[in-house]
Coordinates of C-alpha atoms in Angstrom, one line a residue:
X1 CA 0.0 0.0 0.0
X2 CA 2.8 2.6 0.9
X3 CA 4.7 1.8 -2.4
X4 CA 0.8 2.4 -4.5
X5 CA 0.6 5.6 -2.3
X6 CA 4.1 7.0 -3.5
X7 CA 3.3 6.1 -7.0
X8 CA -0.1 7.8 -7.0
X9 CA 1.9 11.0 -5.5
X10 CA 4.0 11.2 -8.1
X11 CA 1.6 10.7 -10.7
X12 CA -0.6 13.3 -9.5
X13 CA 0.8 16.2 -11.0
X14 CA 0.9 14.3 -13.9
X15 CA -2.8 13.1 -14.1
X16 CA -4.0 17.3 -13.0
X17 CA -1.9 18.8 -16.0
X18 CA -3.5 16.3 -18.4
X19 CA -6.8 17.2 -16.7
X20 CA -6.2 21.0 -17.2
X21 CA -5.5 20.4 -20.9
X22 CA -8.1 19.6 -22.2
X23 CA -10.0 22.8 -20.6
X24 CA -11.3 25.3 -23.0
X25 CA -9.0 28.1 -21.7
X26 CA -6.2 26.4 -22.9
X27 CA -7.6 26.0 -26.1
X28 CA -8.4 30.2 -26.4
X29 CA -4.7 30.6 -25.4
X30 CA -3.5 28.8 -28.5
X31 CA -5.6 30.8 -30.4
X32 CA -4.7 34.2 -28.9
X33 CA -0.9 32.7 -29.4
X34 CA -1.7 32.7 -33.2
X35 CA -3.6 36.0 -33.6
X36 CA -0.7 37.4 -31.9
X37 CA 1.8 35.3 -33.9
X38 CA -0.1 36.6 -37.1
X39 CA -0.3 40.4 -35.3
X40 CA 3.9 39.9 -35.2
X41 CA 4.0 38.9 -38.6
X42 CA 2.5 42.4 -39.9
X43 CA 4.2 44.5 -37.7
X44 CA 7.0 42.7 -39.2
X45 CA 6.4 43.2 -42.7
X46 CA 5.2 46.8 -41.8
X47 CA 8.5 47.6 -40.4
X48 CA 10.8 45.9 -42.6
X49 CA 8.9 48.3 -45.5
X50 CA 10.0 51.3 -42.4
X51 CA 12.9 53.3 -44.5
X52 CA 14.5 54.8 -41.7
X53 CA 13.3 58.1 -42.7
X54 CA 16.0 58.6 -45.3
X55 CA 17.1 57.7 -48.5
X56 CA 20.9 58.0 -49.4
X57 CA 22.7 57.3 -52.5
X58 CA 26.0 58.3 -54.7
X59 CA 26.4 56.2 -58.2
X60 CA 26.9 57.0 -61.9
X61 CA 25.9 55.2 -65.0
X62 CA 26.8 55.7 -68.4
X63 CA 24.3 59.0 -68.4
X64 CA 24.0 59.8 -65.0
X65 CA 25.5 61.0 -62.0
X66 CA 22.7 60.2 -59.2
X67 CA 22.8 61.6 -55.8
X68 CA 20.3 61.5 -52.8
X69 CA 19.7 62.6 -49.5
X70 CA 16.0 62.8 -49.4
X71 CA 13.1 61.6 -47.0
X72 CA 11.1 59.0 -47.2
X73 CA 7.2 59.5 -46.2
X74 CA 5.0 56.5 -45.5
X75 CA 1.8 56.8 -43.6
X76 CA 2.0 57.6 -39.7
X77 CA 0.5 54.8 -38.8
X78 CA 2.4 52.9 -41.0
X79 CA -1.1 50.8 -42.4
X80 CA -1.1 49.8 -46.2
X81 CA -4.3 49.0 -46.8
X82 CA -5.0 46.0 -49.3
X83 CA -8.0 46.7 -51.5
X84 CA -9.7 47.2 -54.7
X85 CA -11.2 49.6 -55.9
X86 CA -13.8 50.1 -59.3
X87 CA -13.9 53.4 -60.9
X88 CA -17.1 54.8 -61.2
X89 CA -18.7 57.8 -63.0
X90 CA -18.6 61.8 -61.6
X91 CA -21.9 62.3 -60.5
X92 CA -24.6 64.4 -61.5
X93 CA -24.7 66.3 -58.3
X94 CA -21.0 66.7 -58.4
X95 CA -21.5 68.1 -62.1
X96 CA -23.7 70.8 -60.7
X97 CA -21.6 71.7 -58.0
X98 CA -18.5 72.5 -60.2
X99 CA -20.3 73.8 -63.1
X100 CA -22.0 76.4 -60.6
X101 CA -18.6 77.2 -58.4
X102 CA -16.7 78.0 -61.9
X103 CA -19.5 79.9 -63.6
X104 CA -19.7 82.5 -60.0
X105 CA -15.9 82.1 -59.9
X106 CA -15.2 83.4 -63.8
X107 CA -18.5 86.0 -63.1
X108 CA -20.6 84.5 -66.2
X109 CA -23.8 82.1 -66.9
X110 CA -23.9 78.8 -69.0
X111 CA -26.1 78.5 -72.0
X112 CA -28.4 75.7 -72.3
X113 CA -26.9 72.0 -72.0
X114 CA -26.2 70.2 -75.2
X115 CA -25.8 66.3 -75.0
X116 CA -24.7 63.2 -77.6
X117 CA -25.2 59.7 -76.7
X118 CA -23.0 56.8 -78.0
X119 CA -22.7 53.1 -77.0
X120 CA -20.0 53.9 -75.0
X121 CA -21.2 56.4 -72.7
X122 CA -22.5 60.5 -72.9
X123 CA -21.6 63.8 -73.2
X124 CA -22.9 66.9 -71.6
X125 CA -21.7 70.0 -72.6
X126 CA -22.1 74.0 -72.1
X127 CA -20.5 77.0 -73.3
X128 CA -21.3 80.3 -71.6
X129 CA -22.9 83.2 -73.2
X130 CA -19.9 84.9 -74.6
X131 CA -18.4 81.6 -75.7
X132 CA -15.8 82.2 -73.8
X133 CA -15.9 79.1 -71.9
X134 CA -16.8 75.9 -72.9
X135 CA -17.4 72.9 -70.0
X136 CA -17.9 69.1 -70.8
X137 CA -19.1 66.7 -68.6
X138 CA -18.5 62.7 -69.5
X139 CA -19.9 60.0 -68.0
X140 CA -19.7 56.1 -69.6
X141 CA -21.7 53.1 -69.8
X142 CA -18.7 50.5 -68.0
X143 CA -16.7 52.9 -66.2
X144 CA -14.9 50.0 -64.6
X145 CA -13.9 48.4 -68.0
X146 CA -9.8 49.3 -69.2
X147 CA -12.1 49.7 -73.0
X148 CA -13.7 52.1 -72.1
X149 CA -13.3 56.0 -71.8
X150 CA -12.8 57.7 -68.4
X151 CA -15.4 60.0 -66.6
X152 CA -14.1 63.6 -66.5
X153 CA -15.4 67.1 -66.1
X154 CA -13.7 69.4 -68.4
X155 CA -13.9 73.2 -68.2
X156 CA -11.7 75.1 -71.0
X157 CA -11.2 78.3 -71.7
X158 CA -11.8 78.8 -75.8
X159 CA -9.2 81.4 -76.5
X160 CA -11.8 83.3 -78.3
X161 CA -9.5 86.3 -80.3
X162 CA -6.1 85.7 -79.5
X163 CA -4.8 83.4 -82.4
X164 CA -1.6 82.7 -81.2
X165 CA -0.9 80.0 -83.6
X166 CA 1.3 77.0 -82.2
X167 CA 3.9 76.9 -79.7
X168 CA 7.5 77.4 -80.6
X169 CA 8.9 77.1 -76.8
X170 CA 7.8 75.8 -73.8
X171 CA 9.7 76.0 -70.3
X172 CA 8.6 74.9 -67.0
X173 CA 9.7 76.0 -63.7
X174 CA 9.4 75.3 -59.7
X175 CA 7.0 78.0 -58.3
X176 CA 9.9 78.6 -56.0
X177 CA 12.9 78.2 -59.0
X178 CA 15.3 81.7 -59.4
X179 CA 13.2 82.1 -62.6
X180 CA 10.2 82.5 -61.4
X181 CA 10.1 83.5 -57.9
X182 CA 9.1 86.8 -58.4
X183 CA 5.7 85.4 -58.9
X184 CA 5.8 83.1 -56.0
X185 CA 3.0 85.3 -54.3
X186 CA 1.2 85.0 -57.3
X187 CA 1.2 81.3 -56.8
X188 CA 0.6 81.2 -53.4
X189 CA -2.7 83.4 -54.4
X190 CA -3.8 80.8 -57.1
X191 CA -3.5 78.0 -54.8
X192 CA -5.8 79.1 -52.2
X193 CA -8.2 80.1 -54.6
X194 CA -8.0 76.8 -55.9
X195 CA -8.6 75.8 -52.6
X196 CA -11.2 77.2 -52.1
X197 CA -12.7 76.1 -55.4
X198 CA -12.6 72.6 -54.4
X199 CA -14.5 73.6 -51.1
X200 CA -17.2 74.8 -53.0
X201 CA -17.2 72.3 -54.9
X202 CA -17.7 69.6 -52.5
X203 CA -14.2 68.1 -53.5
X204 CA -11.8 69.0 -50.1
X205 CA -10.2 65.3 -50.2
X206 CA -8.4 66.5 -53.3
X207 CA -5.4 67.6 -51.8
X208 CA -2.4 69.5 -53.8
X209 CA 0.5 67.0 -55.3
X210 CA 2.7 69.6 -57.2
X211 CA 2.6 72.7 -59.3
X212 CA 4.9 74.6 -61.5
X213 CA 5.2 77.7 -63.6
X214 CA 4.8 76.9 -68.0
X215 CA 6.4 79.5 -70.1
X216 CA 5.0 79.7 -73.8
X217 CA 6.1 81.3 -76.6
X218 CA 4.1 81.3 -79.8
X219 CA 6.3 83.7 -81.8
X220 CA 9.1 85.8 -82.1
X221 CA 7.4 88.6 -81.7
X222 CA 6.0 87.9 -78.3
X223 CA 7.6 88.2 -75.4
X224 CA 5.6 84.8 -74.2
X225 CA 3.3 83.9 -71.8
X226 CA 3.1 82.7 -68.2
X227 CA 1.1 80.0 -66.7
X228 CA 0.4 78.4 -63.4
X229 CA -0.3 74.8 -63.4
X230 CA -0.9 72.5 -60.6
X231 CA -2.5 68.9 -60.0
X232 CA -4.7 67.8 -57.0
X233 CA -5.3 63.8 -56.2
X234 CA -7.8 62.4 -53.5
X235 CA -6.3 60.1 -51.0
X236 CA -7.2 56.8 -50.7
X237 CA -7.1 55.1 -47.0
X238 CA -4.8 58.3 -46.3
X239 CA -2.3 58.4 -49.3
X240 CA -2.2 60.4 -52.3
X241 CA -2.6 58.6 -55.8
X242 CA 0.1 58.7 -58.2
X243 CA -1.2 60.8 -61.6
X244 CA 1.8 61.9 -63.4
X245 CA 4.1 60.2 -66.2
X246 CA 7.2 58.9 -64.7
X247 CA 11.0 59.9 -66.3
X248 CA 12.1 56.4 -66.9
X249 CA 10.0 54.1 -69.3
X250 CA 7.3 57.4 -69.8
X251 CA 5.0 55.2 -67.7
X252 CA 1.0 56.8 -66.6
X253 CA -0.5 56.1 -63.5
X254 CA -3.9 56.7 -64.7
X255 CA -5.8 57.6 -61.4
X256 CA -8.2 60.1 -60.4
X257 CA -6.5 63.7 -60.6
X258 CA -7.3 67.2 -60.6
X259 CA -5.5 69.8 -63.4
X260 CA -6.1 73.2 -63.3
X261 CA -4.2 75.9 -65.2
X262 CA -4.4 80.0 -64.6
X263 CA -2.9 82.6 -66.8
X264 CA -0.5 84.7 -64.6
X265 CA -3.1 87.4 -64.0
X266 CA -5.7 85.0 -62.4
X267 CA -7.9 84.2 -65.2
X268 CA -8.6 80.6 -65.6
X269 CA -7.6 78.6 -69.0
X270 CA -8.5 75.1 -67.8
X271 CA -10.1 72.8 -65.5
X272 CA -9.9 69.0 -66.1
X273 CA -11.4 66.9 -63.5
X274 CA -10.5 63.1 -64.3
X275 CA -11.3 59.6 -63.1
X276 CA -13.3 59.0 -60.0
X277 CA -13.0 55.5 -57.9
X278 CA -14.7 54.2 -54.7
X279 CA -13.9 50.5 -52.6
X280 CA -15.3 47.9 -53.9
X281 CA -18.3 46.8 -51.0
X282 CA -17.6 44.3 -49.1
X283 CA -13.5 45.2 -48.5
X284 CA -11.7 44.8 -45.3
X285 CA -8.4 46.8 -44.2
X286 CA -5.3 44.3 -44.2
X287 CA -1.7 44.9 -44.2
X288 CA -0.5 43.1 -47.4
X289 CA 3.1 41.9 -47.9
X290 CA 5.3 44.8 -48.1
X291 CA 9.4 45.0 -49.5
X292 CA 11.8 45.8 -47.2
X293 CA 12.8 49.3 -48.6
X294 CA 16.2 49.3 -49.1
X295 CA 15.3 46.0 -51.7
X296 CA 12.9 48.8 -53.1
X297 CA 15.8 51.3 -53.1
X298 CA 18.1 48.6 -54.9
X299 CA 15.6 48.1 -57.6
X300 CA 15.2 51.8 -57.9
X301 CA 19.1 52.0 -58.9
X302 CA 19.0 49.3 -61.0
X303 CA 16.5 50.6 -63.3
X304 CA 18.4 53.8 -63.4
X305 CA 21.6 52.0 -64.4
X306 CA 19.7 49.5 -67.0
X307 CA 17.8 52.8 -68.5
X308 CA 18.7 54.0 -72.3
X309 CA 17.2 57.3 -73.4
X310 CA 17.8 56.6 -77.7
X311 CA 16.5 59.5 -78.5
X312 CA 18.4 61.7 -76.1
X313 CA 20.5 64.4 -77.8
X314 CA 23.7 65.7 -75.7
X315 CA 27.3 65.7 -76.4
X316 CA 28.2 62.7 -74.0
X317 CA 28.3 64.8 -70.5
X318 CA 27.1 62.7 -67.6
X319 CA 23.5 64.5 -66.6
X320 CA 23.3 64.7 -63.0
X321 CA 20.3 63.6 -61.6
X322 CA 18.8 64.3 -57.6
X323 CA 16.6 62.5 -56.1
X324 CA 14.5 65.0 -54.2
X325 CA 12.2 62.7 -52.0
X326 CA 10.7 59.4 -52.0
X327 CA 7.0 58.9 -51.1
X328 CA 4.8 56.0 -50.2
X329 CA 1.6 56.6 -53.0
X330 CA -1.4 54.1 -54.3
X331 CA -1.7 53.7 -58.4
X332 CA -3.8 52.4 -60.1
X333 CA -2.6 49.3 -62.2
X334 CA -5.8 48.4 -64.4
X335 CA -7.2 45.3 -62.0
X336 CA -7.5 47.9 -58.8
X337 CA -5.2 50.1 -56.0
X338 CA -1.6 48.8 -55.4
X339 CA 1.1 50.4 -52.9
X340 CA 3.9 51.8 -54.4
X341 CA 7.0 53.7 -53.6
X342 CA 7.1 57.2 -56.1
X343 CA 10.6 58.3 -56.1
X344 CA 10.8 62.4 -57.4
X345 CA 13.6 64.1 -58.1
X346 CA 15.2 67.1 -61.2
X347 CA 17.1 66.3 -64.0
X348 CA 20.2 68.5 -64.4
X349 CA 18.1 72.2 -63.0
X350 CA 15.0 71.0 -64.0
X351 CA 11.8 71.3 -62.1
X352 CA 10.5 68.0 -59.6
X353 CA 9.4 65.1 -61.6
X354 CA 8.1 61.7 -60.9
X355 CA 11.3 59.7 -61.6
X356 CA 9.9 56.3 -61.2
X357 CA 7.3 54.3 -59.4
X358 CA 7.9 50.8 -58.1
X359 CA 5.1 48.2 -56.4
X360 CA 5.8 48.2 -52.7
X361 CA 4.7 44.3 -53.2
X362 CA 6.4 43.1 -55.8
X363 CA 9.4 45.3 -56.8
X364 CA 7.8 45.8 -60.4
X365 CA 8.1 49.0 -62.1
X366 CA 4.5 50.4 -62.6
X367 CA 3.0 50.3 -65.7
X368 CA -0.6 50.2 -67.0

């Protein structure tokens, strides 16, 4: 009996922690264990994506001399959502409420609405009273579908009198460049009454992505003309979209953007509102797969170095090219919104330009 009562003691233990196994609790601790296992495994791949804040580089290439010390801006939160999204047509209320903000803005009154159908979509259209102004409004029968034409709202101004033939020089410039900063309060002016514009409009989650001065000269004989030019994109899950060509491969993002266009003494020459896009019901916010950035940043030198301008004209000098900032963006790729890194930077003095744009997924330079 006392040798089955010391065997029994030691067993106990044993017998209770088989007991307490199979108890539910233990059960939701496993699966807390994996929800945090899984939580880990995002923070992980959020942080690995982290850039430190900084992006440095010093190389050449047979046309280049690249430098960079710029930041790096990814959301503050540091979420990526992973979504789609389905482009959709402007609405008819949205119509109205630009159509009405530019006609009190430019002080005149549309004429009566004209309209042609197609099997693609239709077109609504109004000049003002003095033809001065002409605005088009587009909306199309699958505005999901790559085949088919985008939804825009286009205001333009007609140019009614000045026949200033075709352009024999165009130069861009930084609002803030040594050429132009003597209209830098001129600039400052026409943003906020862009601003405001879009306020009125109902549009506020359009938020300003860049804008430049255009210098045109039509003949000899003219001294030229100046123009302010700027673009505006909504966010989507707070980041901007990309809208702009990139330098290397001449690759569009084709999202949703805002271009507007003032002749230096305020008067407006154009308006073009294009592409609208909203989630796709039924979504859920996840944190997708993301690079580590310096792979991205790799990549990013490698397309430099593989790049061949063959149309380029120069006399063999090395152009030097700076990388002015790199900036966590959504594009649009054709099946829905992808996460991409948007690296910007000037050619020689050139103004900013969207260098490149590279999936923050995959490492794949955007293209549609």
């Amino acid at each position: 009996m006392k040798k089955r009562a010391v065997i029994l003691w030691v067993l106990l233990p044993l017998l209770m922690g088989c007991k307490r196994s199979g108890e539910p609790q233990i059960i939701g601790t496993r699966q807390e264990e994996t929800e945090r296992s899984e939580q880990k495994e995002r923070e992980r791949d959020r942080d690995m994506a982290d850039s430190g804040g900084l992006y440095e580089a010093d190389f050449t290439t047979a046309q280049f001399w690249v430098t960079a010390k710029a930041p790096v801006t990814m959301p503050e939160n540091k979420v990526i959502k992973e979504t789609r999204g389905i482009k959709t047509n402007f609405s008819g209320d949205t119509f109205e409420r630009v159509s009405r903000t530019l006609s009190d803005s430019l002080g005149m009154v549309w004429g009566e609405e004209g309209r042609e159908d197609d099997k693609s979509g239709t077109l609504t259209f109004m000049t003002d009273e003095e033809a001065a102004y002409k605005i088009d409004y587009r909306t199309v029968t699958d505005p999901d579908s790559s085949q088919e034409s985008c939804s825009f709202i286009w205001c333009v101004n007609l140019g009614k009198g000045r026949n200033w033939g075709s352009t024999e020089r165009v130069q861009t410039y930084d609002v803030d460049s040594r050429e132009a900063e003597h209209k830098r309060q001129a600039a400052e002016e026409l943003q906020a009454k862009t601003e405001q514009m879009l306020k009125d409009m109902g549009l506020s989650e359009y938020g300003l992505r860049r804008c430049w001065w255009r210098h045109e000269t039509y003949s000899r004989k003219q001294e030229g003309v100046f123009f302010y030019q700027a673009v505006y994109t909504p966010s989507w899950s707070g980041l901007p979209f990309v809208s702009e060509s990139s330098y290397f491969g001449h690759v569009n993002a084709s999202g949703p953007y805002l271009q507007v266009t003032f002749k230096e003494d305020g008067s407006l020459e154009q308006f073009k509102l294009v592409d609208t896009c909203e989630e796709e019901p039924g979504q859920k916010e996840s944190q997708p797969f993301l690079l580590p950035f310096a792979s991205v940043a790799e990549l990013f030198e490698q397309y430099v170095k593989d790049y061949e301008e063959h149309d380029r004209e120069g006399d063999g000098q090395r152009q030097k090219l700076q990388v002015t900032r790199v900036t966590m963006e959504y594009a649009w790729n054709g099946d829905g919104v992808v996460p991409v890194w948007s690296f910007y930077g000037r050619i020689d003095s050139g103004r900013e330009t969207l260098l490149l744009s590279i999936r923050a997924d995959d490492g794949q330079a955007l293209s549609i």
